[in-house]
Amino acid sequence: MSILQKITLGYFVALMGAASLNYIPGLTDDQGRAFGIFALDIFDDALHVASALWALAAALISRRAAKIFLVIFGALYLGDGVFGFFTGYGYLDLGIFTNASEGMSFTMFRLLANLPHVALGGFALWAGLRLDRA
């Protein structure tokens, strides 16, 4: 198994973890926000599960499939996180289309809300483009 396939398996685990946040007692506050920072709905959970299953399939199929997953997933998630800084919403859950922009902000709240997508997306894109070049 290549390093890209191992990384992609890690994304499967991380994304399934993200999808399960709403269902673990004590992780959400009284307003339904995970860790008191961001609210995840059934649509977000479905996106996380679909991405996780894509990651699992890519990891099990081949190094090339893992690379494709990391590049595409990375670009999409990184972009979603960047949009979050500029508008307060991402595009993967259609938030930028259904909510008015809250404007650009680099507050701690906005940083914590968007950091998972920026970090996961950025690392995936970097790994897909730079690691295990064959």
mmCIF file of C-alpha atoms in Angstrom:
data_model
loop_
_atom_site.group_PDB
_atom_site.id
_atom_site.type_symbol
_atom_site.label_atom_id
_atom_site.label_comp_id
_atom_site.label_asym_id
_atom_site.label_seq_id
_atom_site.Cartn_x
_atom_site.Cartn_y
_atom_site.Cartn_z
ATOM 1 C CA MET A 1 0.000 0.000 0.000
ATOM 2 C CA SER A 2 1.451 3.372 -1.029
ATOM 3 C CA ILE A 3 1.781 6.408 1.236
ATOM 4 C CA LEU A 4 -1.061 8.087 -0.692
ATOM 5 C CA GLN A 5 -3.339 5.128 -0.044
ATOM 6 C CA LYS A 6 -2.463 5.207 3.666
ATOM 7 C CA ILE A 7 -3.168 8.953 3.826
ATOM 8 C CA THR A 8 -6.459 8.395 2.016
ATOM 9 C CA LEU A 9 -7.415 5.735 4.577
ATOM 10 C CA GLY A 10 -6.710 8.373 7.232
ATOM 11 C CA TYR A 11 -9.170 10.671 5.467
ATOM 12 C CA PHE A 12 -11.775 7.900 5.580
ATOM 13 C CA VAL A 13 -11.393 7.729 9.365
ATOM 14 C CA ALA A 14 -11.355 11.533 9.810
ATOM 15 C CA LEU A 15 -14.423 12.064 7.634
ATOM 16 C CA MET A 16 -16.394 9.309 9.353
ATOM 17 C CA GLY A 17 -15.433 10.958 12.629
ATOM 18 C CA ALA A 18 -16.740 14.294 11.365
ATOM 19 C CA ALA A 19 -19.994 12.651 10.282
ATOM 20 C CA SER A 20 -20.448 11.166 13.750
ATOM 21 C CA LEU A 21 -19.943 14.392 15.760
ATOM 22 C CA ASN A 22 -23.667 15.128 16.129
ATOM 23 C CA TYR A 23 -24.337 11.642 17.458
ATOM 24 C CA ILE A 24 -21.797 11.481 20.277
ATOM 25 C CA PRO A 25 -23.340 12.713 23.540
ATOM 26 C CA GLY A 26 -21.626 15.754 25.030
ATOM 27 C CA LEU A 27 -19.946 17.018 21.862
ATOM 28 C CA THR A 28 -22.764 19.368 20.895
ATOM 29 C CA ASP A 29 -24.102 22.303 22.872
ATOM 30 C CA ASP A 30 -27.772 23.171 23.496
ATOM 31 C CA GLN A 31 -27.897 24.961 20.115
ATOM 32 C CA GLY A 32 -26.679 21.864 18.263
ATOM 33 C CA ARG A 33 -23.179 23.168 17.542
ATOM 34 C CA ALA A 34 -20.328 20.675 17.672
ATOM 35 C CA PHE A 35 -17.780 21.847 20.257
ATOM 36 C CA GLY A 36 -19.860 25.043 20.429
ATOM 37 C CA ILE A 37 -18.353 26.167 17.095
ATOM 38 C CA PHE A 38 -20.215 24.828 14.060
ATOM 39 C CA ALA A 39 -23.575 23.246 13.402
ATOM 40 C CA LEU A 40 -23.711 20.117 11.285
ATOM 41 C CA ASP A 41 -26.976 19.009 9.725
ATOM 42 C CA ILE A 42 -28.002 15.823 7.944
ATOM 43 C CA PHE A 43 -26.792 17.277 4.620
ATOM 44 C CA ASP A 44 -23.330 17.941 6.101
ATOM 45 C CA ASP A 45 -23.283 14.435 7.551
ATOM 46 C CA ALA A 46 -24.214 12.960 4.159
ATOM 47 C CA LEU A 47 -21.401 14.916 2.471
ATOM 48 C CA HIS A 48 -18.914 13.693 5.065
ATOM 49 C CA VAL A 49 -20.049 10.071 4.703
ATOM 50 C CA ALA A 50 -19.993 10.260 0.887
ATOM 51 C CA SER A 51 -16.481 11.766 0.994
ATOM 52 C CA ALA A 52 -15.391 9.086 3.479
ATOM 53 C CA LEU A 53 -16.693 6.283 1.260
ATOM 54 C CA TRP A 54 -14.952 7.876 -1.734
ATOM 55 C CA ALA A 55 -11.722 7.960 0.279
ATOM 56 C CA LEU A 56 -12.089 4.318 1.318
ATOM 57 C CA ALA A 57 -12.775 3.184 -2.229
ATOM 58 C CA ALA A 58 -9.849 5.202 -3.587
ATOM 59 C CA ALA A 59 -7.482 3.837 -0.947
ATOM 60 C CA LEU A 60 -8.465 0.248 -1.698
ATOM 61 C CA ILE A 61 -8.421 0.577 -5.490
ATOM 62 C CA SER A 62 -4.956 1.957 -6.252
ATOM 63 C CA ARG A 63 -2.270 4.564 -5.676
ATOM 64 C CA ARG A 64 -3.573 6.483 -8.700
ATOM 65 C CA ALA A 65 -7.156 6.483 -7.351
ATOM 66 C CA ALA A 66 -5.855 7.742 -3.983
ATOM 67 C CA LYS A 67 -3.922 10.514 -5.727
ATOM 68 C CA ILE A 68 -7.004 11.584 -7.684
ATOM 69 C CA PHE A 69 -9.071 11.602 -4.485
ATOM 70 C CA LEU A 70 -6.498 13.686 -2.618
ATOM 71 C CA VAL A 71 -6.186 16.288 -5.376
ATOM 72 C CA ILE A 72 -9.910 16.715 -6.079
ATOM 73 C CA PHE A 73 -11.038 16.415 -2.455
ATOM 74 C CA GLY A 74 -8.215 18.703 -1.347
ATOM 75 C CA ALA A 75 -9.071 21.428 -3.842
ATOM 76 C CA LEU A 76 -12.781 21.273 -3.002
ATOM 77 C CA TYR A 77 -12.359 21.284 0.794
ATOM 78 C CA LEU A 78 -9.604 23.907 0.791
ATOM 79 C CA GLY A 79 -11.755 26.175 -1.377
ATOM 80 C CA ASP A 80 -14.746 25.597 0.892
ATOM 81 C CA GLY A 81 -12.724 26.641 3.925
ATOM 82 C CA VAL A 82 -11.390 29.760 2.198
ATOM 83 C CA PHE A 83 -14.927 30.745 1.199
ATOM 84 C CA GLY A 84 -15.838 30.385 4.857
ATOM 85 C CA PHE A 85 -13.354 33.120 5.796
ATOM 86 C CA PHE A 86 -14.705 35.453 3.122
ATOM 87 C CA THR A 87 -18.432 34.837 3.509
ATOM 88 C CA GLY A 88 -19.060 32.860 6.693
ATOM 89 C CA TYR A 89 -20.378 29.966 4.605
ATOM 90 C CA GLY A 90 -18.972 27.314 2.313
ATOM 91 C CA TYR A 91 -20.155 26.086 -1.047
ATOM 92 C CA LEU A 92 -20.090 22.326 -0.458
ATOM 93 C CA ASP A 93 -23.234 22.527 1.672
ATOM 94 C CA LEU A 94 -24.645 25.248 -0.615
ATOM 95 C CA GLY A 95 -24.387 27.756 2.259
ATOM 96 C CA ILE A 96 -23.098 30.560 0.056
ATOM 97 C CA PHE A 97 -26.196 30.175 -2.098
ATOM 98 C CA THR A 98 -28.758 30.018 0.703
ATOM 99 C CA ASN A 99 -27.378 32.600 3.161
ATOM 100 C CA ALA A 100 -26.396 36.245 2.884
ATOM 101 C CA SER A 101 -22.658 36.844 3.184
ATOM 102 C CA GLU A 102 -21.464 37.754 6.649
ATOM 103 C CA GLY A 103 -18.365 39.398 5.175
ATOM 104 C CA MET A 104 -14.729 38.541 5.642
ATOM 105 C CA SER A 105 -13.622 37.811 9.173
ATOM 106 C CA PHE A 106 -10.560 36.336 10.826
ATOM 107 C CA THR A 107 -12.031 36.105 14.317
ATOM 108 C CA MET A 108 -11.185 33.101 16.474
ATOM 109 C CA PHE A 109 -14.698 31.733 15.935
ATOM 110 C CA ARG A 110 -14.408 31.967 12.137
ATOM 111 C CA LEU A 111 -10.900 30.494 12.275
ATOM 112 C CA LEU A 112 -12.029 27.497 14.322
ATOM 113 C CA ALA A 113 -15.104 26.977 12.154
ATOM 114 C CA ASN A 114 -13.116 26.893 8.896
ATOM 115 C CA LEU A 115 -9.818 25.407 10.021
ATOM 116 C CA PRO A 116 -10.904 21.762 9.553
ATOM 117 C CA HIS A 117 -11.641 22.282 5.859
ATOM 118 C CA VAL A 118 -8.587 24.463 5.256
ATOM 119 C CA ALA A 119 -6.255 22.029 7.048
ATOM 120 C CA LEU A 120 -7.732 18.804 5.648
ATOM 121 C CA GLY A 121 -8.125 20.249 2.174
ATOM 122 C CA GLY A 122 -4.704 21.871 2.126
ATOM 123 C CA PHE A 123 -2.913 18.753 3.313
ATOM 124 C CA ALA A 124 -4.802 16.506 0.892
ATOM 125 C CA LEU A 125 -4.002 18.778 -2.040
ATOM 126 C CA TRP A 126 -0.348 19.017 -1.030
ATOM 127 C CA ALA A 127 -0.061 15.251 -0.538
ATOM 128 C CA GLY A 128 -1.757 14.487 -3.828
ATOM 129 C CA LEU A 129 0.476 16.867 -5.755
ATOM 130 C CA ARG A 130 3.800 16.408 -3.936
ATOM 131 C CA LEU A 131 4.065 13.025 -2.232
ATOM 132 C CA ASP A 132 4.782 9.702 -3.832
ATOM 133 C CA ARG A 133 5.490 11.119 -7.269
ATOM 134 C CA ALA A 134 5.630 8.174 -9.611
#
